[in-house]
Amino acid sequence: MEFYPWHLAAAYALDLLVGDPRGWPHPIRWIGHLITAMERKFYDEKATPLMQRTLGAVFWLTVVTLVVLGAVVILRVSFHLFHPFIAHGVLIWMAFTTLATRGLHQESAKVADALGQGNLALAREKLAWIVSRDTSELQEKDIVRALVETVSENISDGIVAPLFFLALGGPVAAMVYKAMNTMDSMVGYTNDRYRYFGWFAARADDLANWVPARLSGFLLVGAAALMKRDWKRAWRTMRRDARKMKSPNAGYPEAAAAGALGVQLGGANVYFGERVEKPTLGDPGDLLTLEVYKAMIRLMYVTSALGCVLALGIRALLVG
C-alpha cells in the first residue's frame, strides 16, 4: 500500500479534471454522516461544561479512530482481493477525494455567475451554501469579499493541507485531516450548543492547520510573483495582518491574498444573528468587483500547482 508520487500526481490531476461530481461515492460525505451519528451519541446538553468538554474529546477520538480503521480496511481489502489495477485506482480515488481545487472553483463560480447575471437574490442564496455568515442583506461588493475570503482561506483547508498530509502519510493521513477539519466545521463553534462540546475539535483543527496555513501564505506569495502581481505587498500584508485574526491560521492565506490582489478584506459580518467586526486585512485599494474574484481564482490555481509540486517533492524524498 505504498503511496508513491505518481499516485499523488494522478489524484491531483483527477481533482482538476472532475472536481466533485454529484453522485460519486465520496468518503468525506461519509465522514460527515459519521460525525452526525457520533454527535447524537455523545452530546449531552444537560452535562456540565467540564463533562461536555470530556464528551467532546471522546467524540473526536472516536471519529478519528473509526476513520483510520475504515480507510485502512478499504485499502487492505482492495490490495488483497482485487486486481492491482483496481487497488491502485482505489488508492488514487481516496487521495483524490481529499482535494478540492476544482470543487472550490465550481462552488464559488455559482455565486459569481449569479452576480454576473445581475441576480443578487440568487447570488446570496448560492453564497449561503459555502459560508456561515448571514447573506440575506449582502450587496455585490460584500458578496465578492465573502467569495475572496472563503476561497483564500480554503486554499489552506481544501488544497494545501490535504496535499501536505498526503505527502507525509498518504491517503490515511489525509483522511484523518479531513475528518478533523470536518468536525471543526460542524461542531467547532462558540455558540450555546458547541461552546464546550466542540472545544477539543476546534483546538485540534487549529493544531493540524498550523503548518499548512503558513505554508499556504508563502505559496500565495510565490504564486503572486509568478503571476507578476505585487508579491512584496502580499508578503508585507501577510506579515503585518495575519495575526490580527481570532483564528491562529485563517489570517495567513487571507492576508497574503489581500496583498496580492490589492484589496482589503475583513470587516463587519453577521453570524447567527450577531454582528461581528472582524479585523481588516490589507489596505484600502481596488474595488471588490467580479474581476477581483476572477483574479483570486487564477491565484488559487497557481498556488495549488505550487503546492502540488512541493508535495510531490516531499513524497519523493520520503519513499526514496
mmCIF file of N, CA and C in Angstrom, residues 47-145:
data_model
loop_
_atom_site.group_PDB
_atom_site.id
_atom_site.type_symbol
_atom_site.label_atom_id
_atom_site.label_comp_id
_atom_site.label_asym_id
_atom_site.label_seq_id
_atom_site.Cartn_x
_atom_site.Cartn_y
_atom_site.Cartn_z
ATOM 1 N N ALA A 47 -25.150 18.155 30.487
ATOM 2 C CA ALA A 47 -23.858 17.921 31.138
ATOM 3 C C ALA A 47 -23.213 19.242 31.548
ATOM 4 N N THR A 48 -22.357 19.181 32.551
ATOM 5 C CA THR A 48 -21.610 20.362 32.981
ATOM 6 C C THR A 48 -20.603 20.739 31.890
ATOM 7 N N PRO A 49 -20.087 21.981 31.903
ATOM 8 C CA PRO A 49 -19.085 22.360 30.901
ATOM 9 C C PRO A 49 -17.889 21.408 30.853
ATOM 10 N N LEU A 50 -17.401 20.988 32.026
ATOM 11 C CA LEU A 50 -16.260 20.075 32.049
ATOM 12 C C LEU A 50 -16.628 18.738 31.414
ATOM 13 N N MET A 51 -17.808 18.221 31.727
ATOM 14 C CA MET A 51 -18.229 16.946 31.157
ATOM 15 C C MET A 51 -18.456 17.084 29.647
ATOM 16 N N GLN A 52 -18.989 18.223 29.211
ATOM 17 C CA GLN A 52 -19.181 18.438 27.776
ATOM 18 C C GLN A 52 -17.834 18.449 27.047
ATOM 19 N N ARG A 53 -16.841 19.072 27.639
ATOM 20 C CA ARG A 53 -15.505 19.061 27.023
ATOM 21 C C ARG A 53 -14.961 17.644 26.954
ATOM 22 N N THR A 54 -15.177 16.874 28.013
ATOM 23 C CA THR A 54 -14.707 15.484 28.031
ATOM 24 C C THR A 54 -15.424 14.662 26.978
ATOM 25 N N LEU A 55 -16.738 14.805 26.905
ATOM 26 C CA LEU A 55 -17.508 14.093 25.889
ATOM 27 C C LEU A 55 -17.083 14.509 24.486
ATOM 28 N N GLY A 56 -16.785 15.802 24.320
ATOM 29 C CA GLY A 56 -16.326 16.285 23.017
ATOM 30 C C GLY A 56 -14.999 15.676 22.608
ATOM 31 N N ALA A 57 -14.106 15.492 23.577
ATOM 32 C CA ALA A 57 -12.805 14.876 23.287
ATOM 33 C C ALA A 57 -12.972 13.401 22.921
ATOM 34 N N VAL A 58 -13.853 12.700 23.652
ATOM 35 C CA VAL A 58 -14.107 11.285 23.353
ATOM 36 C C VAL A 58 -14.780 11.149 21.989
ATOM 37 N N PHE A 59 -15.717 12.030 21.701
ATOM 38 C CA PHE A 59 -16.371 12.079 20.387
ATOM 39 C C PHE A 59 -15.329 12.242 19.281
ATOM 40 N N TRP A 60 -14.418 13.185 19.453
ATOM 41 C CA TRP A 60 -13.371 13.442 18.456
ATOM 42 C C TRP A 60 -12.492 12.205 18.261
ATOM 43 N N LEU A 61 -12.051 11.612 19.353
ATOM 44 C CA LEU A 61 -11.185 10.436 19.277
ATOM 45 C C LEU A 61 -11.904 9.264 18.610
ATOM 46 N N THR A 62 -13.184 9.102 18.899
ATOM 47 C CA THR A 62 -13.958 8.013 18.296
ATOM 48 C C THR A 62 -14.055 8.187 16.786
ATOM 49 N N VAL A 63 -14.362 9.400 16.344
ATOM 50 C CA VAL A 63 -14.478 9.658 14.904
ATOM 51 C C VAL A 63 -13.147 9.408 14.203
ATOM 52 N N VAL A 64 -12.060 9.943 14.758
ATOM 53 C CA VAL A 64 -10.746 9.763 14.138
ATOM 54 C C VAL A 64 -10.370 8.284 14.082
ATOM 55 N N THR A 65 -10.624 7.557 15.155
ATOM 56 C CA THR A 65 -10.298 6.129 15.176
ATOM 57 C C THR A 65 -11.078 5.368 14.114
ATOM 58 N N LEU A 66 -12.366 5.642 14.003
ATOM 59 C CA LEU A 66 -13.197 4.960 13.009
ATOM 60 C C LEU A 66 -12.781 5.312 11.586
ATOM 61 N N VAL A 67 -12.371 6.568 11.367
ATOM 62 C CA VAL A 67 -11.911 6.980 10.036
ATOM 63 C C VAL A 67 -10.618 6.249 9.671
ATOM 64 N N VAL A 68 -9.679 6.160 10.613
ATOM 65 C CA VAL A 68 -8.432 5.428 10.362
ATOM 66 C C VAL A 68 -8.729 3.965 10.037
ATOM 67 N N LEU A 69 -9.551 3.340 10.860
ATOM 68 C CA LEU A 69 -9.882 1.932 10.650
ATOM 69 C C LEU A 69 -10.572 1.736 9.295
ATOM 70 N N GLY A 70 -11.524 2.617 8.984
ATOM 71 C CA GLY A 70 -12.238 2.500 7.716
ATOM 72 C C GLY A 70 -11.316 2.641 6.515
ATOM 73 N N ALA A 71 -10.424 3.640 6.567
ATOM 74 C CA ALA A 71 -9.504 3.863 5.450
ATOM 75 C C ALA A 71 -8.541 2.697 5.279
ATOM 76 N N VAL A 72 -8.004 2.203 6.385
ATOM 77 C CA VAL A 72 -7.058 1.089 6.320
ATOM 78 C C VAL A 72 -7.735 -0.172 5.799
ATOM 79 N N VAL A 73 -8.935 -0.446 6.281
ATOM 80 C CA VAL A 73 -9.659 -1.641 5.832
ATOM 81 C C VAL A 73 -9.954 -1.571 4.334
ATOM 82 N N ILE A 74 -10.440 -0.430 3.860
ATOM 83 C CA ILE A 74 -10.743 -0.283 2.427
ATOM 84 C C ILE A 74 -9.495 -0.535 1.583
ATOM 85 N N LEU A 75 -8.361 0.029 1.998
ATOM 86 C CA LEU A 75 -7.132 -0.132 1.227
ATOM 87 C C LEU A 75 -6.618 -1.571 1.286
ATOM 88 N N ARG A 76 -6.646 -2.163 2.466
ATOM 89 C CA ARG A 76 -6.140 -3.541 2.602
ATOM 90 C C ARG A 76 -7.006 -4.531 1.819
ATOM 91 N N VAL A 77 -8.306 -4.371 1.908
ATOM 92 C CA VAL A 77 -9.205 -5.246 1.141
ATOM 93 C C VAL A 77 -8.963 -5.082 -0.353
ATOM 94 N N SER A 78 -8.777 -3.841 -0.785
ATOM 95 C CA SER A 78 -8.543 -3.584 -2.208
ATOM 96 C C SER A 78 -7.286 -4.284 -2.703
ATOM 97 N N PHE A 79 -6.213 -4.200 -1.912
ATOM 98 C CA PHE A 79 -4.937 -4.766 -2.363
ATOM 99 C C PHE A 79 -4.872 -6.289 -2.180
ATOM 100 N N HIS A 80 -5.714 -6.837 -1.328
ATOM 101 C CA HIS A 80 -5.684 -8.279 -1.110
ATOM 102 C C HIS A 80 -6.670 -9.036 -2.004
ATOM 103 N N LEU A 81 -7.793 -8.399 -2.341
ATOM 104 C CA LEU A 81 -8.840 -9.117 -3.061
ATOM 105 C C LEU A 81 -8.965 -8.754 -4.534
ATOM 106 N N PHE A 82 -8.494 -7.583 -4.911
ATOM 107 C CA PHE A 82 -8.732 -7.116 -6.272
ATOM 108 C C PHE A 82 -7.449 -7.087 -7.093
ATOM 109 N N HIS A 83 -7.635 -6.951 -8.378
ATOM 110 C CA HIS A 83 -6.514 -6.804 -9.298
ATOM 111 C C HIS A 83 -5.725 -5.551 -8.921
ATOM 112 N N PRO A 84 -4.383 -5.588 -9.053
ATOM 113 C CA PRO A 84 -3.577 -4.405 -8.688
ATOM 114 C C PRO A 84 -4.037 -3.121 -9.356
ATOM 115 N N PHE A 85 -4.529 -3.222 -10.587
ATOM 116 C CA PHE A 85 -5.005 -2.024 -11.290
ATOM 117 C C PHE A 85 -6.152 -1.376 -10.511
ATOM 118 N N ILE A 86 -7.097 -2.206 -10.032
ATOM 119 C CA ILE A 86 -8.225 -1.686 -9.258
ATOM 120 C C ILE A 86 -7.745 -1.163 -7.905
ATOM 121 N N ALA A 87 -6.830 -1.895 -7.280
ATOM 122 C CA ALA A 87 -6.318 -1.488 -5.967
ATOM 123 C C ALA A 87 -5.641 -0.131 -6.039
ATOM 124 N N HIS A 88 -4.815 0.081 -7.053
ATOM 125 C CA HIS A 88 -4.163 1.384 -7.205
ATOM 126 C C HIS A 88 -5.203 2.467 -7.506
ATOM 127 N N GLY A 89 -6.254 2.080 -8.237
ATOM 128 C CA GLY A 89 -7.327 3.032 -8.504
ATOM 129 C C GLY A 89 -8.028 3.477 -7.236
ATOM 130 N N VAL A 90 -8.242 2.534 -6.315
ATOM 131 C CA VAL A 90 -8.862 2.867 -5.030
ATOM 132 C C VAL A 90 -7.963 3.807 -4.235
ATOM 133 N N LEU A 91 -6.663 3.552 -4.253
ATOM 134 C CA LEU A 91 -5.705 4.406 -3.554
ATOM 135 C C LEU A 91 -5.746 5.830 -4.105
ATOM 136 N N ILE A 92 -5.767 5.939 -5.419
ATOM 137 C CA ILE A 92 -5.815 7.253 -6.059
ATOM 138 C C ILE A 92 -7.149 7.938 -5.777
ATOM 139 N N TRP A 93 -8.244 7.152 -5.854
ATOM 140 C CA TRP A 93 -9.578 7.717 -5.584
ATOM 141 C C TRP A 93 -9.649 8.278 -4.169
ATOM 142 N N MET A 94 -9.109 7.543 -3.204
ATOM 143 C CA MET A 94 -9.161 8.005 -1.825
ATOM 144 C C MET A 94 -8.378 9.309 -1.659
ATOM 145 N N ALA A 95 -7.214 9.397 -2.294
ATOM 146 C CA ALA A 95 -6.422 10.625 -2.226
ATOM 147 C C ALA A 95 -7.141 11.776 -2.938
ATOM 148 N N PHE A 96 -7.724 11.487 -4.081
ATOM 149 C CA PHE A 96 -8.423 12.497 -4.880
ATOM 150 C C PHE A 96 -9.567 13.143 -4.103
ATOM 151 N N THR A 97 -10.288 12.342 -3.306
ATOM 152 C CA THR A 97 -11.455 12.876 -2.598
ATOM 153 C C THR A 97 -11.083 13.833 -1.482
ATOM 154 N N THR A 98 -9.814 13.897 -1.108
ATOM 155 C CA THR A 98 -9.409 14.845 -0.062
ATOM 156 C C THR A 98 -9.064 16.215 -0.635
ATOM 157 N N LEU A 99 -8.973 16.324 -1.966
ATOM 158 C CA LEU A 99 -8.546 17.562 -2.615
ATOM 159 C C LEU A 99 -9.741 18.345 -3.141
ATOM 160 N N ALA A 100 -9.614 19.661 -3.220
ATOM 161 C CA ALA A 100 -10.779 20.478 -3.581
ATOM 162 C C ALA A 100 -10.448 21.691 -4.434
ATOM 163 N N THR A 101 -9.414 21.616 -5.268
ATOM 164 C CA THR A 101 -9.094 22.775 -6.107
ATOM 165 C C THR A 101 -10.245 23.076 -7.063
ATOM 166 N N ARG A 102 -10.618 22.083 -7.879
ATOM 167 C CA ARG A 102 -11.694 22.295 -8.845
ATOM 168 C C ARG A 102 -13.026 22.533 -8.139
ATOM 169 N N GLY A 103 -13.283 21.797 -7.058
ATOM 170 C CA GLY A 103 -14.539 21.961 -6.338
ATOM 171 C C GLY A 103 -14.698 23.352 -5.755
ATOM 172 N N LEU A 104 -13.615 23.918 -5.236
ATOM 173 C CA LEU A 104 -13.661 25.270 -4.686
ATOM 174 C C LEU A 104 -14.002 26.278 -5.774
ATOM 175 N N HIS A 105 -13.427 26.078 -6.948
ATOM 176 C CA HIS A 105 -13.755 26.938 -8.089
ATOM 177 C C HIS A 105 -15.208 26.754 -8.491
ATOM 178 N N GLN A 106 -15.663 25.510 -8.613
ATOM 179 C CA GLN A 106 -17.021 25.235 -9.059
ATOM 180 C C GLN A 106 -18.067 25.864 -8.144
ATOM 181 N N GLU A 107 -17.900 25.686 -6.828
ATOM 182 C CA GLU A 107 -18.899 26.186 -5.894
ATOM 183 C C GLU A 107 -18.911 27.710 -5.827
ATOM 184 N N SER A 108 -17.730 28.314 -5.829
ATOM 185 C CA SER A 108 -17.687 29.780 -5.780
ATOM 186 C C SER A 108 -18.167 30.392 -7.086
ATOM 187 N N ALA A 109 -17.948 29.695 -8.209
ATOM 188 C CA ALA A 109 -18.360 30.203 -9.518
ATOM 189 C C ALA A 109 -19.879 30.292 -9.638
ATOM 190 N N LYS A 110 -20.601 29.439 -8.920
ATOM 191 C CA LYS A 110 -22.068 29.507 -8.951
ATOM 192 C C LYS A 110 -22.541 30.866 -8.436
ATOM 193 N N VAL A 111 -21.866 31.359 -7.404
ATOM 194 C CA VAL A 111 -22.208 32.667 -6.844
ATOM 195 C C VAL A 111 -21.809 33.771 -7.826
ATOM 196 N N ALA A 112 -20.602 33.654 -8.376
ATOM 197 C CA ALA A 112 -20.112 34.667 -9.306
ATOM 198 C C ALA A 112 -20.973 34.725 -10.570
ATOM 199 N N ASP A 113 -21.410 33.571 -11.050
ATOM 200 C CA ASP A 113 -22.256 33.546 -12.250
ATOM 201 C C ASP A 113 -23.579 34.259 -11.995
ATOM 202 N N ALA A 114 -24.151 34.044 -10.821
ATOM 203 C CA ALA A 114 -25.406 34.730 -10.482
ATOM 204 C C ALA A 114 -25.196 36.237 -10.420
ATOM 205 N N LEU A 115 -24.067 36.651 -9.852
ATOM 206 C CA LEU A 115 -23.757 38.089 -9.819
ATOM 207 C C LEU A 115 -23.593 38.642 -11.228
ATOM 208 N N GLY A 116 -22.898 37.883 -12.075
ATOM 209 C CA GLY A 116 -22.690 38.312 -13.466
ATOM 210 C C GLY A 116 -23.990 38.484 -14.221
ATOM 211 N N GLN A 117 -25.018 37.718 -13.829
ATOM 212 C CA GLN A 117 -26.336 37.819 -14.463
ATOM 213 C C GLN A 117 -27.192 38.909 -13.833
ATOM 214 N N GLY A 118 -26.640 39.567 -12.817
ATOM 215 C CA GLY A 118 -27.391 40.612 -12.127
ATOM 216 C C GLY A 118 -28.436 40.092 -11.165
ATOM 217 N N ASN A 119 -28.367 38.804 -10.823
ATOM 218 C CA ASN A 119 -29.359 38.177 -9.944
ATOM 219 C C ASN A 119 -28.802 38.145 -8.517
ATOM 220 N N LEU A 120 -28.986 39.232 -7.805
ATOM 221 C CA LEU A 120 -28.422 39.375 -6.466
ATOM 222 C C LEU A 120 -29.048 38.371 -5.487
ATOM 223 N N ALA A 121 -30.338 38.140 -5.623
ATOM 224 C CA ALA A 121 -31.010 37.209 -4.719
ATOM 225 C C ALA A 121 -30.448 35.793 -4.870
ATOM 226 N N LEU A 122 -30.232 35.365 -6.108
ATOM 227 C CA LEU A 122 -29.674 34.035 -6.346
ATOM 228 C C LEU A 122 -28.235 33.949 -5.844
ATOM 229 N N ALA A 123 -27.469 35.026 -6.046
ATOM 230 C CA ALA A 123 -26.078 35.051 -5.568
ATOM 231 C C ALA A 123 -26.038 34.908 -4.050
ATOM 232 N N ARG A 124 -26.938 35.589 -3.341
ATOM 233 C CA ARG A 124 -26.999 35.465 -1.886
ATOM 234 C C ARG A 124 -27.349 34.035 -1.478
ATOM 235 N N GLU A 125 -28.300 33.447 -2.204
ATOM 236 C CA GLU A 125 -28.717 32.075 -1.896
ATOM 237 C C GLU A 125 -27.577 31.085 -2.098
ATOM 238 N N LYS A 126 -26.861 31.218 -3.219
ATOM 239 C CA LYS A 126 -25.750 30.300 -3.503
ATOM 240 C C LYS A 126 -24.607 30.506 -2.513
ATOM 241 N N LEU A 127 -24.370 31.766 -2.141
ATOM 242 C CA LEU A 127 -23.286 32.055 -1.194
ATOM 243 C C LEU A 127 -23.565 31.416 0.160
ATOM 244 N N ALA A 128 -24.830 31.384 0.560
ATOM 245 C CA ALA A 128 -25.188 30.817 1.862
ATOM 246 C C ALA A 128 -24.814 29.343 1.982
ATOM 247 N N TRP A 129 -24.624 28.669 0.832
ATOM 248 C CA TRP A 129 -24.227 27.258 0.857
ATOM 249 C C TRP A 129 -22.755 27.080 1.201
ATOM 250 N N ILE A 130 -21.938 28.118 1.037
ATOM 251 C CA ILE A 130 -20.497 27.932 1.216
ATOM 252 C C ILE A 130 -19.892 28.802 2.312
ATOM 253 N N VAL A 131 -20.679 29.684 2.929
ATOM 254 C CA VAL A 131 -20.174 30.486 4.047
ATOM 255 C C VAL A 131 -21.156 30.398 5.203
ATOM 256 N N SER A 132 -20.692 30.683 6.409
ATOM 257 C CA SER A 132 -21.563 30.598 7.586
ATOM 258 C C SER A 132 -22.176 31.941 7.963
ATOM 259 N N ARG A 133 -21.747 33.023 7.325
ATOM 260 C CA ARG A 133 -22.288 34.338 7.643
ATOM 261 C C ARG A 133 -23.697 34.489 7.056
ATOM 262 N N ASP A 134 -24.461 35.444 7.583
ATOM 263 C CA ASP A 134 -25.783 35.754 7.049
ATOM 264 C C ASP A 134 -25.605 36.489 5.724
ATOM 265 N N THR A 135 -26.208 35.970 4.668
ATOM 266 C CA THR A 135 -26.024 36.557 3.333
ATOM 267 C C THR A 135 -27.240 37.340 2.848
ATOM 268 N N SER A 136 -28.305 37.389 3.644
ATOM 269 C CA SER A 136 -29.590 37.899 3.153
ATOM 270 C C SER A 136 -29.584 39.372 2.775
ATOM 271 N N GLU A 137 -28.665 40.152 3.340
ATOM 272 C CA GLU A 137 -28.655 41.596 3.061
ATOM 273 C C GLU A 137 -27.387 42.044 2.324
ATOM 274 N N LEU A 138 -26.572 41.123 1.903
ATOM 275 C CA LEU A 138 -25.288 41.482 1.300
ATOM 276 C C LEU A 138 -25.457 42.124 -0.074
ATOM 277 N N GLN A 139 -24.654 43.151 -0.321
ATOM 278 C CA GLN A 139 -24.599 43.770 -1.644
ATOM 279 C C GLN A 139 -23.461 43.138 -2.456
ATOM 280 N N GLU A 140 -23.334 43.536 -3.713
ATOM 281 C CA GLU A 140 -22.370 42.872 -4.604
ATOM 282 C C GLU A 140 -20.952 42.905 -4.040
ATOM 283 N N LYS A 141 -20.494 44.055 -3.555
ATOM 284 C CA LYS A 141 -19.113 44.137 -3.056
ATOM 285 C C LYS A 141 -18.914 43.243 -1.828
ATOM 286 N N ASP A 142 -19.970 43.123 -1.017
ATOM 287 C CA ASP A 142 -19.881 42.256 0.165
ATOM 288 C C ASP A 142 -19.843 40.789 -0.240
ATOM 289 N N ILE A 143 -20.584 40.443 -1.283
ATOM 290 C CA ILE A 143 -20.586 39.067 -1.778
ATOM 291 C C ILE A 143 -19.225 38.720 -2.367
ATOM 292 N N VAL A 144 -18.652 39.637 -3.131
ATOM 293 C CA VAL A 144 -17.319 39.398 -3.698
ATOM 294 C C VAL A 144 -16.291 39.261 -2.574
ATOM 295 N N ARG A 145 -16.400 40.112 -1.563
ATOM 296 C CA ARG A 145 -15.474 39.997 -0.424
ATOM 297 C C ARG A 145 -15.600 38.632 0.239
#
